[in-house]
C-alpha cells in the first residue's frame, strides 16, 4: 500500500496562476483533509471531506476550492494564486469512524508563489 | 473545542527520558487526547491516543491525571532520531476535521 500520495512534490507559480494539487489514498478511507503549514507554524485545516460527495470548510478556506472526485481522490485548487499561499500543503485521510480517527498524512506539496 | 498549551521547545540528550506536558483546562467529557509527531519535511504521524489514566505502546506512554486537564507524553530513552515536533490534540472521537494542531513542541535531542 502506498498510503497517501500527493502530486506534485514541489511547484512554483506566478501570482494569478492557477493549479490543482492532487491527493489519493489507497486505504479505503472515508474522510480526507487538506492542511497548509507555514514556516514554524502548526497545521491549519483548509477543507475536509467527511465522506464521498461531501466537503466542508476548515479554518482557512478562502482562496481554495476542493473536489472529492471519488472515495480515493481529493483535490485542492488554487484559482488565482497569491504569495500568501506560499506554504507546504498536506493531505490526510482517516477511516472516518468513531474510534478510528487516526490521520494518515501524505508527504506534502511545497508551493512557492512569486 | 478544547484549547491546548504546550512548551514551544525542549532540549534533551540521547538516552534520557523526555516528558512533554500539554495543558487542556477546558477539555470536554467526550474529548480524547491524541499526540502526533512530525519530522522535518514530512507529514505528521500518529503516536498515541488516550482518554484517562495511562496508555502505552511501542513508541511512547501517555499519562492523563484524573481531572484530565493536562496530559504528558513520555518518550523513553530518546535518540537523535526522535528530534521532531510533537503536537497535542484534543477533541471528541469522530470530530472530523475539527482538531487543531497548534504549533507543537519542538524537541531537539543532542548527542
PDB file of C-alpha atoms in Angstrom:
ATOM      1  CA  UNK A   1       0.000   0.000   0.000  1.00  0.00           C
ATOM      2  CA  UNK A   2       1.255   3.477  -0.883  1.00  0.00           C
ATOM      3  CA  UNK A   3      -0.878   5.139   1.793  1.00  0.00           C
ATOM      4  CA  UNK A   4      -1.489   8.794   0.952  1.00  0.00           C
ATOM      5  CA  UNK A   5       0.196  10.173  -2.141  1.00  0.00           C
ATOM      6  CA  UNK A   6       0.409  13.777  -3.283  1.00  0.00           C
ATOM      7  CA  UNK A   7       1.413  15.368  -6.552  1.00  0.00           C
ATOM      8  CA  UNK A   8       3.333  17.424  -7.345  1.00  0.00           C
ATOM      9  CA  UNK A   9       6.031  17.411  -4.681  1.00  0.00           C
ATOM     10  CA  UNK A  10       7.110  20.946  -5.488  1.00  0.00           C
ATOM     11  CA  UNK A  11       5.634  23.736  -7.584  1.00  0.00           C
ATOM     12  CA  UNK A  12       6.483  27.335  -8.390  1.00  0.00           C
ATOM     13  CA  UNK A  13       3.672  29.607  -9.545  1.00  0.00           C
ATOM     14  CA  UNK A  14       3.407  33.218 -10.530  1.00  0.00           C
ATOM     15  CA  UNK A  15       0.805  35.410  -8.887  1.00  0.00           C
ATOM     16  CA  UNK A  16      -2.549  34.895 -10.579  1.00  0.00           C
ATOM     17  CA  UNK A  17      -1.803  31.460 -11.980  1.00  0.00           C
ATOM     18  CA  UNK A  18      -3.990  28.516 -11.121  1.00  0.00           C
ATOM     19  CA  UNK A  19      -3.148  24.959 -10.221  1.00  0.00           C
ATOM     20  CA  UNK A  20      -4.601  21.822  -8.709  1.00  0.00           C
ATOM     21  CA  UNK A  21      -2.930  19.758  -6.021  1.00  0.00           C
ATOM     22  CA  UNK A  22      -3.758  16.100  -6.222  1.00  0.00           C
ATOM     23  CA  UNK A  23      -4.171  13.675  -3.356  1.00  0.00           C
ATOM     24  CA  UNK A  24      -5.031   9.987  -3.406  1.00  0.00           C
ATOM     25  CA  UNK A  25      -5.274   7.291  -0.745  1.00  0.00           C
ATOM     26  CA  UNK A  26      -5.451   3.541  -1.145  1.00  0.00           C
ATOM     27  CA  UNK A  27      -6.612   2.643   2.368  1.00  0.00           C
ATOM     28  CA  UNK A  28     -10.338   2.757   1.587  1.00  0.00           C
ATOM     29  CA  UNK A  29     -10.712   5.680   3.974  1.00  0.00           C
ATOM     30  CA  UNK A  30     -13.915   7.665   4.091  1.00  0.00           C
ATOM     31  CA  UNK A  31     -12.581  11.054   5.212  1.00  0.00           C
ATOM     32  CA  UNK A  32      -9.920  13.226   3.630  1.00  0.00           C
ATOM     33  CA  UNK A  33      -8.348  16.554   4.591  1.00  0.00           C
ATOM     34  CA  UNK A  34      -6.233  19.379   3.213  1.00  0.00           C
ATOM     35  CA  UNK A  35      -3.938  21.332   5.525  1.00  0.00           C
ATOM     36  CA  UNK A  36      -1.406  24.060   4.996  1.00  0.00           C
ATOM     37  CA  UNK A  37       1.692  24.569   7.114  1.00  0.00           C
ATOM     38  CA  UNK A  38       3.590  27.824   7.093  1.00  0.00           C
ATOM     39  CA  UNK A  39       7.198  28.001   8.346  1.00  0.00           C
ATOM     40  CA  UNK A  40       7.422  27.455  12.086  1.00  0.00           C
ATOM     41  CA  UNK A  41       3.683  27.032  12.386  1.00  0.00           C
ATOM     42  CA  UNK A  42       1.335  24.194  13.053  1.00  0.00           C
ATOM     43  CA  UNK A  43      -1.050  22.785  10.507  1.00  0.00           C
ATOM     44  CA  UNK A  44      -4.198  24.683   9.614  1.00  0.00           C
ATOM     45  CA  UNK A  45      -7.165  22.923   8.088  1.00  0.00           C
ATOM     46  CA  UNK A  46      -8.290  24.274   4.711  1.00  0.00           C
ATOM     47  CA  UNK A  47     -11.089  21.891   3.727  1.00  0.00           C
ATOM     48  CA  UNK A  48     -12.155  18.405   4.570  1.00  0.00           C
ATOM     49  CA  UNK A  49     -14.439  15.745   3.160  1.00  0.00           C
ATOM     50  CA  UNK A  50     -16.115  13.550   5.729  1.00  0.00           C
ATOM     51  CA  UNK A  51     -17.288  11.142   3.061  1.00  0.00           C
ATOM     52  CA  UNK A  52     -17.512  10.813  -0.680  1.00  0.00           C
ATOM     53  CA  UNK A  53     -19.750  13.529  -2.061  1.00  0.00           C
ATOM     54  CA  UNK A  54     -19.374  15.945   0.844  1.00  0.00           C
ATOM     55  CA  UNK A  55     -16.944  18.755   1.544  1.00  0.00           C
ATOM     56  CA  UNK A  56     -16.740  21.300   4.347  1.00  0.00           C
ATOM     57  CA  UNK A  57     -14.692  24.386   5.086  1.00  0.00           C
ATOM     58  CA  UNK A  58     -11.971  24.296   7.666  1.00  0.00           C
ATOM     59  CA  UNK A  59     -10.151  27.113   9.394  1.00  0.00           C
ATOM     60  CA  UNK A  60      -8.639  28.827   6.319  1.00  0.00           C
ATOM     61  CA  UNK A  61     -10.729  28.061   3.183  1.00  0.00           C
ATOM     62  CA  UNK A  62     -10.503  31.426   1.418  1.00  0.00           C
ATOM     63  CA  UNK A  63      -8.742  31.261  -1.947  1.00  0.00           C
ATOM     64  CA  UNK A  64      -9.190  27.495  -2.297  1.00  0.00           C
ATOM     65  CA  UNK A  65     -11.674  25.065  -3.754  1.00  0.00           C
ATOM     66  CA  UNK A  66     -11.806  21.296  -3.366  1.00  0.00           C
ATOM     67  CA  UNK A  67     -13.256  18.348  -5.186  1.00  0.00           C
ATOM     68  CA  UNK A  68     -13.837  14.890  -3.769  1.00  0.00           C
ATOM     69  CA  UNK A  69     -13.565  13.134  -7.100  1.00  0.00           C
ATOM     70  CA  UNK A  70     -14.275   9.684  -5.693  1.00  0.00           C
ATOM     71  CA  UNK A  71     -13.529   7.816  -2.495  1.00  0.00           C
ATOM     72  CA  UNK A  72      -9.804   7.700  -3.272  1.00  0.00           C
ATOM     73  CA  UNK A  73      -9.105  11.197  -4.536  1.00  0.00           C
ATOM     74  CA  UNK A  74      -9.420  14.670  -3.038  1.00  0.00           C
ATOM     75  CA  UNK A  75      -8.022  17.633  -4.964  1.00  0.00           C
ATOM     76  CA  UNK A  76      -7.278  21.186  -3.894  1.00  0.00           C
ATOM     77  CA  UNK A  77      -7.455  24.007  -6.415  1.00  0.00           C
ATOM     78  CA  UNK A  78      -5.977  27.474  -6.272  1.00  0.00           C
ATOM     79  CA  UNK A  79      -7.844  29.560  -8.849  1.00  0.00           C
ATOM     80  CA  UNK A  80      -5.644  32.649  -8.640  1.00  0.00           C
ATOM     81  CA  UNK A  81      -2.521  32.044  -6.610  1.00  0.00           C
ATOM     82  CA  UNK A  82      -1.227  34.736  -4.254  1.00  0.00           C
ATOM     83  CA  UNK A  83       2.139  34.993  -2.463  1.00  0.00           C
ATOM     84  CA  UNK A  84       0.290  34.470   0.840  1.00  0.00           C
ATOM     85  CA  UNK A  85      -0.482  30.949  -0.353  1.00  0.00           C
ATOM     86  CA  UNK A  86       3.185  30.023  -0.347  1.00  0.00           C
ATOM     87  CA  UNK A  87       3.204  27.082   2.029  1.00  0.00           C
ATOM     88  CA  UNK A  88       3.530  23.335   2.392  1.00  0.00           C
ATOM     89  CA  UNK A  89       0.270  21.550   1.723  1.00  0.00           C
ATOM     90  CA  UNK A  90      -0.525  18.242   3.363  1.00  0.00           C
ATOM     91  CA  UNK A  91      -3.301  15.874   2.509  1.00  0.00           C
ATOM     92  CA  UNK A  92      -4.527  13.380   5.097  1.00  0.00           C
ATOM     93  CA  UNK A  93      -7.133  10.672   5.396  1.00  0.00           C
ATOM     94  CA  UNK A  94      -8.921   8.761   8.138  1.00  0.00           C
ATOM     95  CA  UNK A  95     -11.251   5.817   8.226  1.00  0.00           C
ATOM     96  CA  UNK A  96     -13.828   8.308   9.409  1.00  0.00           C
ATOM     97  CA  UNK A  97     -15.477   6.170  12.025  1.00  0.00           C
ATOM     98  CA  UNK A  98     -15.725   6.810  15.723  1.00  0.00           C
ATOM     99  CA  UNK A  99     -12.699   5.325  17.398  1.00  0.00           C
ATOM    100  CA  UNK A 100     -10.691   5.295  14.173  1.00  0.00           C
ATOM    101  CA  UNK A 101      -9.733   8.917  13.655  1.00  0.00           C
ATOM    102  CA  UNK A 102      -6.004   8.458  13.240  1.00  0.00           C
ATOM    103  CA  UNK A 103      -4.972  10.736  10.413  1.00  0.00           C
ATOM    104  CA  UNK A 104      -2.537   9.401   7.828  1.00  0.00           C
ATOM    105  CA  UNK A 105      -0.626  12.135   6.080  1.00  0.00           C
ATOM    106  CA  UNK A 106       0.943  12.402   2.665  1.00  0.00           C
ATOM    107  CA  UNK A 107       4.479  13.675   2.070  1.00  0.00           C
ATOM    108  CA  UNK A 108       3.355  17.206   1.275  1.00  0.00           C
ATOM    109  CA  UNK A 109       3.460  19.602  -1.668  1.00  0.00           C
ATOM    110  CA  UNK A 110       5.771  22.595  -1.381  1.00  0.00           C
ATOM    111  CA  UNK A 111       4.254  25.565  -3.170  1.00  0.00           C
ATOM    112  CA  UNK A 112       6.057  28.818  -3.883  1.00  0.00           C
ATOM    113  CA  UNK A 113       4.048  31.705  -5.304  1.00  0.00           C
ATOM    114  CA  UNK A 114       6.109  34.548  -6.721  1.00  0.00           C
TER     115      UNK A 114
ATOM    116  CA  UNK B   1     -13.054  22.629  21.187  1.00  0.00           C
ATOM    117  CA  UNK B   2     -10.539  22.445  23.997  1.00  0.00           C
ATOM    118  CA  UNK B   3      -7.535  24.706  23.553  1.00  0.00           C
ATOM    119  CA  UNK B   4      -4.152  23.159  24.237  1.00  0.00           C
ATOM    120  CA  UNK B   5      -0.951  24.705  25.537  1.00  0.00           C
ATOM    121  CA  UNK B   6       2.452  23.097  25.087  1.00  0.00           C
ATOM    122  CA  UNK B   7       6.021  24.310  25.528  1.00  0.00           C
ATOM    123  CA  UNK B   8       7.396  25.760  22.319  1.00  0.00           C
ATOM    124  CA  UNK B   9      10.631  23.802  22.550  1.00  0.00           C
ATOM    125  CA  UNK B  10      12.555  21.308  24.662  1.00  0.00           C
ATOM    126  CA  UNK B  11      16.115  20.027  24.623  1.00  0.00           C
ATOM    127  CA  UNK B  12      17.309  16.608  25.699  1.00  0.00           C
ATOM    128  CA  UNK B  13      20.241  14.250  25.355  1.00  0.00           C
ATOM    129  CA  UNK B  14      20.369  10.791  23.920  1.00  0.00           C
ATOM    130  CA  UNK B  15      19.300   8.087  26.332  1.00  0.00           C
ATOM    131  CA  UNK B  16      17.225  10.370  28.527  1.00  0.00           C
ATOM    132  CA  UNK B  17      13.509  10.098  29.146  1.00  0.00           C
ATOM    133  CA  UNK B  18      11.575  13.062  27.802  1.00  0.00           C
ATOM    134  CA  UNK B  19       8.233  14.223  29.152  1.00  0.00           C
ATOM    135  CA  UNK B  20       6.196  16.754  27.197  1.00  0.00           C
ATOM    136  CA  UNK B  21       3.204  18.170  29.016  1.00  0.00           C
ATOM    137  CA  UNK B  22       0.115  19.559  27.362  1.00  0.00           C
ATOM    138  CA  UNK B  23      -2.483  21.660  29.200  1.00  0.00           C
ATOM    139  CA  UNK B  24      -6.124  21.443  28.197  1.00  0.00           C
ATOM    140  CA  UNK B  25      -8.081  23.027  31.006  1.00  0.00           C
ATOM    141  CA  UNK B  26     -11.451  23.075  29.241  1.00  0.00           C
ATOM    142  CA  UNK B  27     -11.398  19.510  27.980  1.00  0.00           C
ATOM    143  CA  UNK B  28     -14.894  18.109  27.486  1.00  0.00           C
ATOM    144  CA  UNK B  29     -16.220  14.839  28.826  1.00  0.00           C
ATOM    145  CA  UNK B  30     -16.181  13.161  25.425  1.00  0.00           C
ATOM    146  CA  UNK B  31     -12.783  14.512  24.321  1.00  0.00           C
ATOM    147  CA  UNK B  32      -9.825  12.272  23.652  1.00  0.00           C
ATOM    148  CA  UNK B  33      -6.172  13.294  23.730  1.00  0.00           C
ATOM    149  CA  UNK B  34      -4.021  12.477  20.735  1.00  0.00           C
ATOM    150  CA  UNK B  35      -0.348  13.081  20.045  1.00  0.00           C
ATOM    151  CA  UNK B  36       1.323  13.345  16.651  1.00  0.00           C
ATOM    152  CA  UNK B  37       4.996  13.528  15.685  1.00  0.00           C
ATOM    153  CA  UNK B  38       6.327  15.456  12.703  1.00  0.00           C
ATOM    154  CA  UNK B  39       9.820  15.133  11.278  1.00  0.00           C
ATOM    155  CA  UNK B  40      11.201  17.906   9.066  1.00  0.00           C
ATOM    156  CA  UNK B  41       9.818  17.830   5.539  1.00  0.00           C
ATOM    157  CA  UNK B  42       7.295  15.112   6.385  1.00  0.00           C
ATOM    158  CA  UNK B  43       3.654  14.966   7.317  1.00  0.00           C
ATOM    159  CA  UNK B  44       2.679  14.308  10.949  1.00  0.00           C
ATOM    160  CA  UNK B  45       2.481  10.747  12.194  1.00  0.00           C
ATOM    161  CA  UNK B  46       0.141   9.399  14.893  1.00  0.00           C
ATOM    162  CA  UNK B  47       1.923   8.408  18.097  1.00  0.00           C
ATOM    163  CA  UNK B  48      -0.660   7.665  20.758  1.00  0.00           C
ATOM    164  CA  UNK B  49      -4.184   8.385  21.932  1.00  0.00           C
ATOM    165  CA  UNK B  50      -5.845   8.141  25.313  1.00  0.00           C
ATOM    166  CA  UNK B  51      -8.845   9.129  27.398  1.00  0.00           C
ATOM    167  CA  UNK B  52      -7.732   8.671  31.003  1.00  0.00           C
ATOM    168  CA  UNK B  53      -5.037   7.115  33.220  1.00  0.00           C
ATOM    169  CA  UNK B  54      -2.169   5.618  31.253  1.00  0.00           C
ATOM    170  CA  UNK B  55      -1.731   4.309  27.739  1.00  0.00           C
ATOM    171  CA  UNK B  56       1.443   2.684  26.477  1.00  0.00           C
ATOM    172  CA  UNK B  57       2.531   1.466  23.091  1.00  0.00           C
ATOM    173  CA  UNK B  58       5.816   0.538  21.477  1.00  0.00           C
ATOM    174  CA  UNK B  59       6.729   4.181  20.913  1.00  0.00           C
ATOM    175  CA  UNK B  60       5.545   6.175  23.935  1.00  0.00           C
ATOM    176  CA  UNK B  61       3.414   6.395  27.042  1.00  0.00           C
ATOM    177  CA  UNK B  62       0.628   8.853  27.702  1.00  0.00           C
ATOM    178  CA  UNK B  63      -0.222   9.834  31.260  1.00  0.00           C
ATOM    179  CA  UNK B  64      -3.543  11.519  31.957  1.00  0.00           C
ATOM    180  CA  UNK B  65      -4.435  12.565  35.530  1.00  0.00           C
ATOM    181  CA  UNK B  66      -7.882  12.075  36.951  1.00  0.00           C
ATOM    182  CA  UNK B  67      -9.031  15.637  36.221  1.00  0.00           C
ATOM    183  CA  UNK B  68      -7.837  15.283  32.579  1.00  0.00           C
ATOM    184  CA  UNK B  69      -6.841  18.951  32.451  1.00  0.00           C
ATOM    185  CA  UNK B  70      -3.379  18.014  31.275  1.00  0.00           C
ATOM    186  CA  UNK B  71      -1.541  15.112  29.745  1.00  0.00           C
ATOM    187  CA  UNK B  72       2.079  14.064  29.483  1.00  0.00           C
ATOM    188  CA  UNK B  73       3.711  12.331  26.567  1.00  0.00           C
ATOM    189  CA  UNK B  74       6.654  10.270  27.740  1.00  0.00           C
ATOM    190  CA  UNK B  75       9.371   9.149  25.345  1.00  0.00           C
ATOM    191  CA  UNK B  76      11.733   6.627  26.929  1.00  0.00           C
ATOM    192  CA  UNK B  77      15.445   6.752  26.156  1.00  0.00           C
ATOM    193  CA  UNK B  78      15.302   9.197  23.261  1.00  0.00           C
ATOM    194  CA  UNK B  79      17.706   9.046  20.359  1.00  0.00           C
ATOM    195  CA  UNK B  80      18.759  11.632  17.789  1.00  0.00           C
ATOM    196  CA  UNK B  81      16.029  10.327  15.503  1.00  0.00           C
ATOM    197  CA  UNK B  82      13.380  11.475  17.980  1.00  0.00           C
ATOM    198  CA  UNK B  83      14.169  15.092  17.112  1.00  0.00           C
ATOM    199  CA  UNK B  84      10.833  16.325  15.807  1.00  0.00           C
ATOM    200  CA  UNK B  85       7.822  18.487  16.557  1.00  0.00           C
ATOM    201  CA  UNK B  86       5.210  16.910  18.814  1.00  0.00           C
ATOM    202  CA  UNK B  87       1.573  18.007  18.664  1.00  0.00           C
ATOM    203  CA  UNK B  88      -1.069  17.525  21.325  1.00  0.00           C
ATOM    204  CA  UNK B  89      -4.644  17.479  20.045  1.00  0.00           C
ATOM    205  CA  UNK B  90      -7.866  17.330  21.998  1.00  0.00           C
ATOM    206  CA  UNK B  91     -11.262  16.598  20.549  1.00  0.00           C
ATOM    207  CA  UNK B  92     -14.170  14.181  20.522  1.00  0.00           C
ATOM    208  CA  UNK B  93     -13.985  10.966  18.628  1.00  0.00           C
ATOM    209  CA  UNK B  94     -15.438  11.436  15.199  1.00  0.00           C
ATOM    210  CA  UNK B  95     -14.675  15.170  15.283  1.00  0.00           C
ATOM    211  CA  UNK B  96     -13.959  15.043  11.564  1.00  0.00           C
ATOM    212  CA  UNK B  97     -11.695  17.912  10.804  1.00  0.00           C
ATOM    213  CA  UNK B  98     -12.240  19.949  13.912  1.00  0.00           C
ATOM    214  CA  UNK B  99      -8.948  19.023  15.501  1.00  0.00           C
ATOM    215  CA  UNK B 100      -6.453  21.870  15.839  1.00  0.00           C
ATOM    216  CA  UNK B 101      -2.754  21.097  15.585  1.00  0.00           C
ATOM    217  CA  UNK B 102      -1.306  24.271  17.049  1.00  0.00           C
ATOM    218  CA  UNK B 103       2.426  24.980  16.928  1.00  0.00           C
ATOM    219  CA  UNK B 104       3.514  21.911  18.844  1.00  0.00           C
ATOM    220  CA  UNK B 105       6.682  21.321  20.854  1.00  0.00           C
ATOM    221  CA  UNK B 106       9.960  21.193  19.021  1.00  0.00           C
ATOM    222  CA  UNK B 107      12.105  18.534  20.676  1.00  0.00           C
ATOM    223  CA  UNK B 108      15.834  18.640  19.984  1.00  0.00           C
ATOM    224  CA  UNK B 109      17.847  15.605  21.031  1.00  0.00           C
ATOM    225  CA  UNK B 110      21.572  16.140  21.324  1.00  0.00           C
ATOM    226  CA  UNK B 111      24.357  13.542  21.366  1.00  0.00           C
TER     227      UNK B 111
END
